Tab-separated table of C-alpha atoms in Angstrom:
chain	number	residue	atom	x	y	z
N	1	MET	CA	-19.609	7.418	-21.423
N	2	LEU	CA	-19.818	5.902	-17.821
N	3	ASN	CA	-22.201	2.847	-18.232
N	4	PRO	CA	-22.412	1.026	-14.642
N	5	GLU	CA	-23.600	-2.355	-16.573
N	6	LEU	CA	-20.296	-2.373	-18.597
N	7	VAL	CA	-18.074	-1.288	-15.598
N	8	GLU	CA	-19.439	-4.297	-13.654
N	9	ARG	CA	-19.147	-6.441	-16.587
N	10	ALA	CA	-15.502	-5.416	-16.849
N	11	VAL	CA	-15.024	-5.862	-12.755
N	12	GLU	CA	-16.293	-9.668	-13.052
N	13	MET	CA	-13.917	-10.449	-15.818
N	14	LEU	CA	-11.081	-9.159	-14.057
N	15	ARG	CA	-11.917	-11.096	-11.020
N	16	ARG	CA	-12.029	-14.092	-13.053
N	17	GLY	CA	-8.494	-13.603	-14.542
N	18	GLY	CA	-9.638	-11.617	-17.260
N	19	VAL	CA	-7.689	-8.976	-19.650
N	20	ILE	CA	-9.493	-6.069	-20.739
N	21	ALA	CA	-8.656	-2.640	-22.429
N	22	LEU	CA	-9.864	0.641	-20.697
N	23	PRO	CA	-9.442	4.191	-21.239
N	24	THR	CA	-7.172	6.409	-19.341
N	25	GLU	CA	-6.534	9.960	-19.871
N	26	THR	CA	-3.084	9.457	-21.237
N	27	VAL	CA	-3.536	6.033	-23.427
N	28	TYR	CA	-5.643	3.272	-23.461
N	29	GLY	CA	-4.349	0.351	-21.253
N	30	LEU	CA	-4.456	-3.671	-21.391
N	31	ALA	CA	-5.560	-4.264	-17.551
N	32	ALA	CA	-5.452	-7.102	-15.469
N	33	ASN	CA	-5.867	-7.457	-11.697
N	34	ALA	CA	-2.362	-6.872	-10.424
N	35	GLU	CA	-2.579	-9.343	-7.725
N	36	ASP	CA	-3.257	-12.143	-10.111
N	37	GLU	CA	-0.161	-13.538	-11.460
N	38	LEU	CA	-1.440	-15.377	-14.270
N	39	ALA	CA	-3.642	-12.712	-15.416
N	40	VAL	CA	-0.653	-10.231	-15.557
N	41	ARG	CA	1.491	-12.797	-17.355
N	42	ARG	CA	-1.162	-13.241	-19.992
N	43	VAL	CA	-1.151	-9.244	-20.601
N	44	PHE	CA	2.640	-10.054	-21.232
N	45	ALA	CA	1.855	-12.709	-23.760
N	46	ILE	CA	-0.930	-10.272	-25.534
N	47	LYS	CA	1.848	-7.637	-26.002
N	48	GLY	CA	4.478	-9.896	-26.612
N	49	ARG	CA	6.195	-7.765	-23.733
N	50	PRO	CA	9.618	-9.063	-22.197
N	51	ALA	CA	8.659	-10.112	-18.728
N	52	THR	CA	11.523	-8.074	-16.957
N	53	HIS	CA	9.862	-4.967	-18.501
N	54	PRO	CA	7.891	-3.868	-15.377
N	55	LEU	CA	4.170	-2.756	-15.546
N	56	ILE	CA	2.562	-0.072	-13.856
N	57	VAL	CA	-0.137	-0.432	-11.285
N	58	HIS	CA	-3.040	1.768	-11.341
N	59	LEU	CA	-4.949	2.509	-8.078
N	60	SER	CA	-8.056	4.469	-7.230
N	61	GLY	CA	-6.513	6.805	-4.976
N	62	LEU	CA	-3.922	8.136	-2.764
N	63	GLU	CA	-5.442	6.313	0.156
N	64	HIS	CA	-4.010	3.025	-1.181
N	65	LEU	CA	-0.397	3.931	-1.664
N	66	SER	CA	0.809	2.811	1.496
N	67	SER	CA	-0.374	-0.739	0.614
N	68	TRP	CA	1.707	-1.054	-2.293
N	69	ALA	CA	4.615	0.894	-1.465
N	70	ARG	CA	6.961	1.440	1.508
N	71	ASP	CA	9.515	3.783	2.933
N	72	ILE	CA	7.595	6.499	1.281
N	73	PRO	CA	9.643	9.870	1.059
N	74	PRO	CA	8.208	12.931	2.063
N	75	ALA	CA	8.035	14.148	-1.780
N	76	ALA	CA	5.429	11.475	-2.819
N	77	TYR	CA	2.861	13.105	-0.982
N	78	PRO	CA	2.903	16.611	-2.280
N	79	LEU	CA	3.222	15.349	-6.149
N	80	ALA	CA	0.372	12.889	-5.278
N	81	ARG	CA	-1.888	15.638	-3.913
N	82	ALA	CA	-1.342	17.748	-6.772
N	83	PHE	CA	-1.348	15.480	-9.495
N	84	TRP	CA	-3.643	12.473	-8.555
N	85	PRO	CA	-5.713	11.521	-10.560
N	86	GLY	CA	-3.597	12.638	-13.705
N	87	PRO	CA	-0.778	11.564	-15.620
N	88	LEU	CA	2.153	11.213	-13.122
N	89	THR	CA	3.656	7.694	-12.140
N	90	LEU	CA	5.612	7.246	-9.052
N	91	VAL	CA	8.430	4.874	-8.369
N	92	LEU	CA	9.029	3.601	-4.718
N	93	PRO	CA	9.835	0.667	-3.138
N	94	ARG	CA	7.559	-2.147	-3.030
N	95	THR	CA	5.618	-3.888	-0.458
N	96	PRO	CA	4.745	-7.497	-0.970
N	97	ARG	CA	1.583	-6.889	-2.388
N	98	ALA	CA	3.351	-5.927	-5.722
N	99	THR	CA	4.654	-9.191	-7.100
N	100	ASP	CA	7.621	-9.843	-9.312
N	101	ALA	CA	5.296	-10.379	-12.376
N	102	VAL	CA	4.294	-6.650	-12.090
N	103	THR	CA	7.631	-5.184	-11.059
N	104	GLY	CA	10.023	-7.310	-13.285
N	105	GLY	CA	11.662	-8.611	-10.385
N	106	GLN	CA	12.837	-5.443	-9.245
N	107	ASP	CA	12.387	-4.127	-5.424
N	108	THR	CA	10.384	-1.059	-6.549
N	109	VAL	CA	7.082	-0.555	-8.209
N	110	ALA	CA	5.454	2.153	-10.287
N	111	LEU	CA	2.121	3.229	-9.192
N	112	ARG	CA	-0.419	5.854	-10.355
N	113	VAL	CA	-3.805	7.259	-10.140
N	114	PRO	CA	-5.484	7.899	-13.679
N	115	GLY	CA	-7.516	10.564	-14.456
N	116	HIS	CA	-10.338	9.152	-16.427
N	117	PRO	CA	-13.967	8.434	-14.838
N	118	VAL	CA	-14.135	4.749	-16.781
N	119	ALA	CA	-10.854	3.692	-15.604
N	120	LEU	CA	-11.669	5.033	-11.836
N	121	ALA	CA	-14.850	3.581	-11.722
N	122	VAL	CA	-13.326	0.117	-12.704
N	123	LEU	CA	-10.718	0.575	-9.946
N	124	LYS	CA	-13.437	1.571	-7.118
N	125	ALA	CA	-15.486	-1.351	-7.961
N	126	LEU	CA	-12.478	-3.622	-8.110
N	127	GLY	CA	-10.933	-2.730	-4.851
N	128	GLY	CA	-7.692	-3.527	-5.843
N	129	GLY	CA	-5.240	-2.450	-8.209
N	130	LEU	CA	-4.984	-2.832	-12.117
N	131	ALA	CA	-1.776	-3.806	-13.903
N	132	ALA	CA	-2.008	-1.744	-17.208
N	133	PRO	CA	0.568	-0.989	-19.849
N	134	SER	CA	-0.604	0.656	-23.093
N	135	ALA	CA	-3.218	-1.898	-25.244
N	136	ASN	CA	-1.163	-2.197	-28.025
N	137	ARG	CA	1.696	-4.515	-29.437
N	138	PHE	CA	4.886	-4.261	-27.706
N	139	GLY	CA	7.247	-1.182	-29.211
N	140	ARG	CA	4.318	-0.188	-31.515
N	141	VAL	CA	2.186	3.214	-31.242
N	142	SER	CA	0.045	3.468	-28.117
N	143	PRO	CA	-3.950	3.610	-28.681
N	144	THR	CA	-5.669	6.785	-28.233
N	145	THR	CA	-8.991	5.486	-28.803
N	146	ALA	CA	-10.968	2.197	-28.570
N	147	GLU	CA	-10.878	1.406	-32.297
N	148	HIS	CA	-6.976	1.533	-32.193
N	149	VAL	CA	-7.036	-1.348	-29.373
N	150	ARG	CA	-9.418	-3.418	-31.673
N	151	VAL	CA	-7.321	-3.194	-34.689
N	152	ASP	CA	-4.322	-3.846	-32.791
N	153	LEU	CA	-5.497	-6.627	-30.272
N	154	GLY	CA	-8.722	-7.810	-32.014
N	155	ASP	CA	-9.902	-10.816	-29.947
N	156	ASP	CA	-6.759	-11.183	-27.820
N	157	VAL	CA	-8.765	-8.760	-25.161
N	158	ASP	CA	-11.718	-10.040	-23.413
N	159	LEU	CA	-13.572	-6.591	-23.167
N	160	VAL	CA	-13.052	-3.265	-24.634
N	161	LEU	CA	-14.394	-0.022	-22.767
N	162	ASP	CA	-14.970	2.872	-24.872
N	163	GLY	CA	-14.258	6.143	-23.125
N	164	GLY	CA	-13.818	8.113	-26.233
N	165	PRO	CA	-10.384	9.843	-27.403
N	166	CYS	CA	-7.529	9.989	-24.913
N	167	THR	CA	-7.448	13.842	-23.700
N	168	VAL	CA	-3.320	13.979	-22.886
N	169	GLY	CA	-2.414	11.530	-25.567
N	170	VAL	CA	0.946	10.212	-24.453
N	171	GLU	CA	1.899	8.196	-21.383
N	172	SER	CA	2.308	9.486	-18.104
N	173	THR	CA	5.574	11.086	-16.636
N	174	ILE	CA	7.396	8.766	-14.598
N	175	VAL	CA	9.209	10.243	-11.412
N	176	ASP	CA	11.669	7.935	-9.429
N	177	LEU	CA	11.292	8.494	-5.654
N	178	SER	CA	13.264	5.317	-4.670
N	179	SER	CA	16.808	6.266	-4.984
N	180	GLY	CA	17.099	9.401	-3.154
N	181	ALA	CA	16.503	12.489	-4.812
N	182	PRO	CA	13.425	12.947	-7.341
N	183	SER	CA	14.465	12.264	-11.126
N	184	ILE	CA	12.126	12.072	-14.167
N	185	LEU	CA	12.638	8.685	-15.831
N	186	ARG	CA	10.055	8.954	-18.625
N	187	PRO	CA	8.908	12.483	-19.600
N	188	GLY	CA	5.389	12.470	-20.241
N	189	GLY	CA	1.955	14.068	-19.779
N	190	LEU	CA	2.997	15.948	-16.748
N	191	SER	CA	5.729	18.732	-17.498
N	192	THR	CA	8.911	18.722	-15.633
N	193	GLU	CA	8.270	22.688	-15.142
N	194	ASP	CA	4.910	21.440	-12.984
N	195	ILE	CA	6.712	18.917	-11.082
N	196	GLU	CA	9.667	21.153	-10.067
N	197	ARG	CA	6.955	23.966	-9.002
N	198	VAL	CA	5.277	21.801	-6.528
N	199	LEU	CA	8.805	20.146	-5.164
N	200	GLY	CA	10.390	23.755	-5.286
N	201	HIS	CA	13.599	22.729	-6.989
N	202	ALA	CA	14.985	21.540	-10.172
N	203	VAL	CA	14.309	17.801	-11.140
N	204	PRO	CA	16.637	16.167	-13.471
N	205	VAL	CA	15.681	13.669	-16.486
N	206	LYS	CA	17.883	10.377	-16.371
N	207	THR	CA	18.600	9.068	-19.519
N	208	SER	CA	20.635	6.273	-17.748
N	209	THR	CA	19.411	4.336	-14.545
N	210	HIS	CA	19.468	1.067	-13.140
N	211	VAL	CA	15.553	1.447	-12.347
N	212	ARG	CA	13.768	-0.212	-15.125
N	213	VAL	CA	10.541	1.565	-16.125
N	214	SER	CA	7.603	1.239	-18.881
N	215	GLY	CA	8.646	2.875	-22.336
N	216	SER	CA	12.301	3.072	-21.431
N	217	LEU	CA	13.749	1.059	-24.575
N	218	ALA	CA	15.465	2.911	-27.165
N	219	SER	CA	13.004	2.130	-29.871
N	220	HIS	CA	9.468	2.204	-28.973
N	221	TYR	CA	6.252	3.783	-29.695
N	222	ALA	CA	6.994	3.027	-33.256
N	223	PRO	CA	4.838	3.117	-36.417
N	224	ARG	CA	5.508	0.538	-39.274
N	225	ALA	CA	6.917	3.706	-41.522
N	226	GLY	CA	10.437	4.578	-40.590
N	227	VAL	CA	10.652	8.173	-39.006
N	228	VAL	CA	13.425	10.901	-39.627
N	229	LEU	CA	13.644	13.487	-37.218
N	230	ALA	CA	13.956	17.157	-38.477
N	231	GLU	CA	13.639	20.751	-37.306
N	232	PRO	CA	10.536	22.401	-38.815
N	233	GLY	CA	12.661	24.700	-41.357
N	234	GLU	CA	14.516	21.402	-42.518
N	235	ALA	CA	11.392	19.529	-43.384
N	236	ALA	CA	11.336	20.452	-46.940
N	237	ALA	CA	14.885	19.681	-47.916
N	238	ARG	CA	14.499	15.883	-46.024
N	239	VAL	CA	11.456	15.209	-48.045
N	240	GLN	CA	13.151	16.280	-51.298
N	241	ALA	CA	16.279	13.635	-50.527
N	242	LEU	CA	14.193	10.944	-49.306
N	243	ARG	CA	11.943	11.005	-52.362
N	244	GLU	CA	15.083	10.864	-54.739
N	245	GLN	CA	15.625	7.551	-53.101
N	246	GLY	CA	12.459	6.490	-54.562
N	247	LEU	CA	10.439	6.312	-51.167
N	248	ARG	CA	6.964	7.580	-50.483
N	249	VAL	CA	7.085	10.281	-48.019
N	250	GLY	CA	4.730	11.883	-45.472
N	251	VAL	CA	5.347	14.879	-42.930
N	252	LEU	CA	4.412	15.051	-39.548
N	253	GLY	CA	4.458	18.770	-38.270
N	254	PRO	CA	2.714	22.092	-37.443
N	255	GLU	CA	0.332	23.574	-39.938
N	256	GLY	CA	2.006	25.900	-42.518
N	257	LEU	CA	5.175	24.225	-43.144
N	258	PRO	CA	6.419	25.396	-46.581
N	259	LEU	CA	6.320	22.104	-48.427
N	260	PRO	CA	5.521	20.932	-52.034
N	261	ALA	CA	1.842	20.736	-52.395
N	262	ASP	CA	1.688	17.032	-53.124
N	263	VAL	CA	3.326	15.682	-50.056
N	264	ALA	CA	1.082	13.872	-47.684
N	265	ARG	CA	0.756	16.397	-44.339
N	266	PHE	CA	-0.003	15.057	-40.945
N	267	ASP	CA	-0.608	18.272	-39.032
N	268	VAL	CA	-0.420	18.644	-35.306
N	269	PRO	CA	-0.852	21.800	-33.221
N	270	ALA	CA	1.726	24.067	-32.771
N	271	ASP	CA	1.530	24.047	-29.062
N	272	PRO	CA	3.016	21.218	-27.528
N	273	ALA	CA	0.040	19.845	-25.303
N	274	GLY	CA	-2.043	20.053	-28.778
N	275	ALA	CA	0.803	17.829	-30.309
N	276	ALA	CA	0.970	15.130	-27.709
N	277	ARG	CA	-2.899	15.012	-27.867
N	278	VAL	CA	-2.869	13.833	-31.481
N	279	LEU	CA	0.704	12.172	-31.911
N	280	TYR	CA	-0.159	8.660	-31.698
N	281	ALA	CA	-3.190	9.168	-34.118
N	282	ARG	CA	-1.176	10.930	-36.657
N	283	LEU	CA	1.597	8.151	-36.321
N	284	ARG	CA	-1.480	5.583	-36.950
N	285	GLU	CA	-2.869	7.565	-40.069
N	286	ALA	CA	0.667	7.505	-41.972
N	287	ASP	CA	0.706	3.728	-41.332
N	288	GLU	CA	-3.010	3.504	-43.003
N	289	GLN	CA	-1.744	5.512	-45.881
N	290	GLY	CA	1.104	3.246	-46.506
N	291	HIS	CA	3.967	5.776	-46.374
N	292	ASP	CA	7.732	4.807	-46.263
N	293	VAL	CA	8.959	7.156	-43.998
N	294	LEU	CA	7.438	10.236	-42.244
N	295	VAL	CA	9.789	13.122	-41.769
N	296	ALA	CA	8.581	14.174	-38.217
N	297	CYS	CA	9.130	17.901	-37.053
N	298	LEU	CA	10.575	18.267	-33.453
N	299	PRO	CA	8.345	20.958	-31.118
N	300	SER	CA	10.380	23.125	-28.814
N	301	ALA	CA	11.850	21.329	-26.008
N	302	SER	CA	9.600	22.747	-23.309
N	303	GLY	CA	6.501	21.537	-21.087
N	304	LEU	CA	5.158	18.861	-22.953
N	305	GLY	CA	7.104	19.198	-26.074
N	306	ILE	CA	9.835	17.495	-24.211
N	307	ALA	CA	7.647	14.267	-23.972
N	308	VAL	CA	6.349	14.292	-27.482
N	309	ARG	CA	10.388	14.809	-28.695
N	310	ASP	CA	10.924	11.783	-26.446
N	311	ARG	CA	8.236	9.619	-28.411
N	312	LEU	CA	9.374	10.560	-31.917
N	313	SER	CA	13.241	10.092	-30.924
N	314	ARG	CA	12.277	6.562	-29.801
N	315	ALA	CA	10.048	5.896	-32.799
N	316	ALA	CA	12.792	7.082	-35.143
N	317	ALA	CA	15.576	4.905	-33.184
N	318	PRO	CA	16.917	1.695	-34.902
N	319	ARG	CA	14.886	-1.272	-34.564
N	320	ASP	CA	16.006	-4.616	-33.672
N	321	PRO	CA	15.647	-6.466	-36.622
N	322	GLY	CA	14.810	-9.844	-34.812
N	323	PRO	CA	15.955	-13.463	-35.326
């Protein structure tokens, strides 16, 4: 999986202002040297991402935290020691090393250490930070395989490093440490319960805040098919109602749901972590089969189920019809 020659080639591209796709444990990232403003702006252009929507800077280790963040509160260190490398992003006041191009003009920067050997090898060889949002068009379903990246971005990316399927499957949990008491701004691949266990107190999930972070827009992570949310016991009735409207309907949910035999099923594991791991792949499969609507069953609101519910809710949100 880890090819030293490809890592060296990737680092050379990054140093020359290139943009690459690389695997992390959460999703594949579209990466540029975080200190190369022209390269960072190219990331925004490839994704079609608004320039005010900040990026996460990926580091190779905790030892680099203080060169990107200042006024670091005590809570940052136990969280970083417990969960880095891993699916945790910390929002902190920035140092001058984090430019406006990366932060969207805010006085904060989002930082994490990815838990994938390929990403870490590139970061260590580069010796700096990588600005790396998900490697897909803005607002669409995030990629969890190298093939997803190739289908979405084609020749717009200079190199795609294949590290196999992502093991977590949803983006990192974002914890704000810049505004006093810690709060979760985006549920993700690290559960609230794990964060609270380390800090020793409750940590709220904020749905509204002045700090802008990745993946916080109401409509996001959306397949081409419409998404309708349902509790598992409601799925069959929702399917029937949508079919009566002449729509081609699929169902995303746990195995064993009582559904008509001819309904296209996109099964996910019953456990939330398993559901998170395959969520984006199943959404993409529904698009490949040309469904008009996907009835998505909501998992329990605990553990990684909170992140899955968040992604499905954003996928189901009304979309900007554009100009």
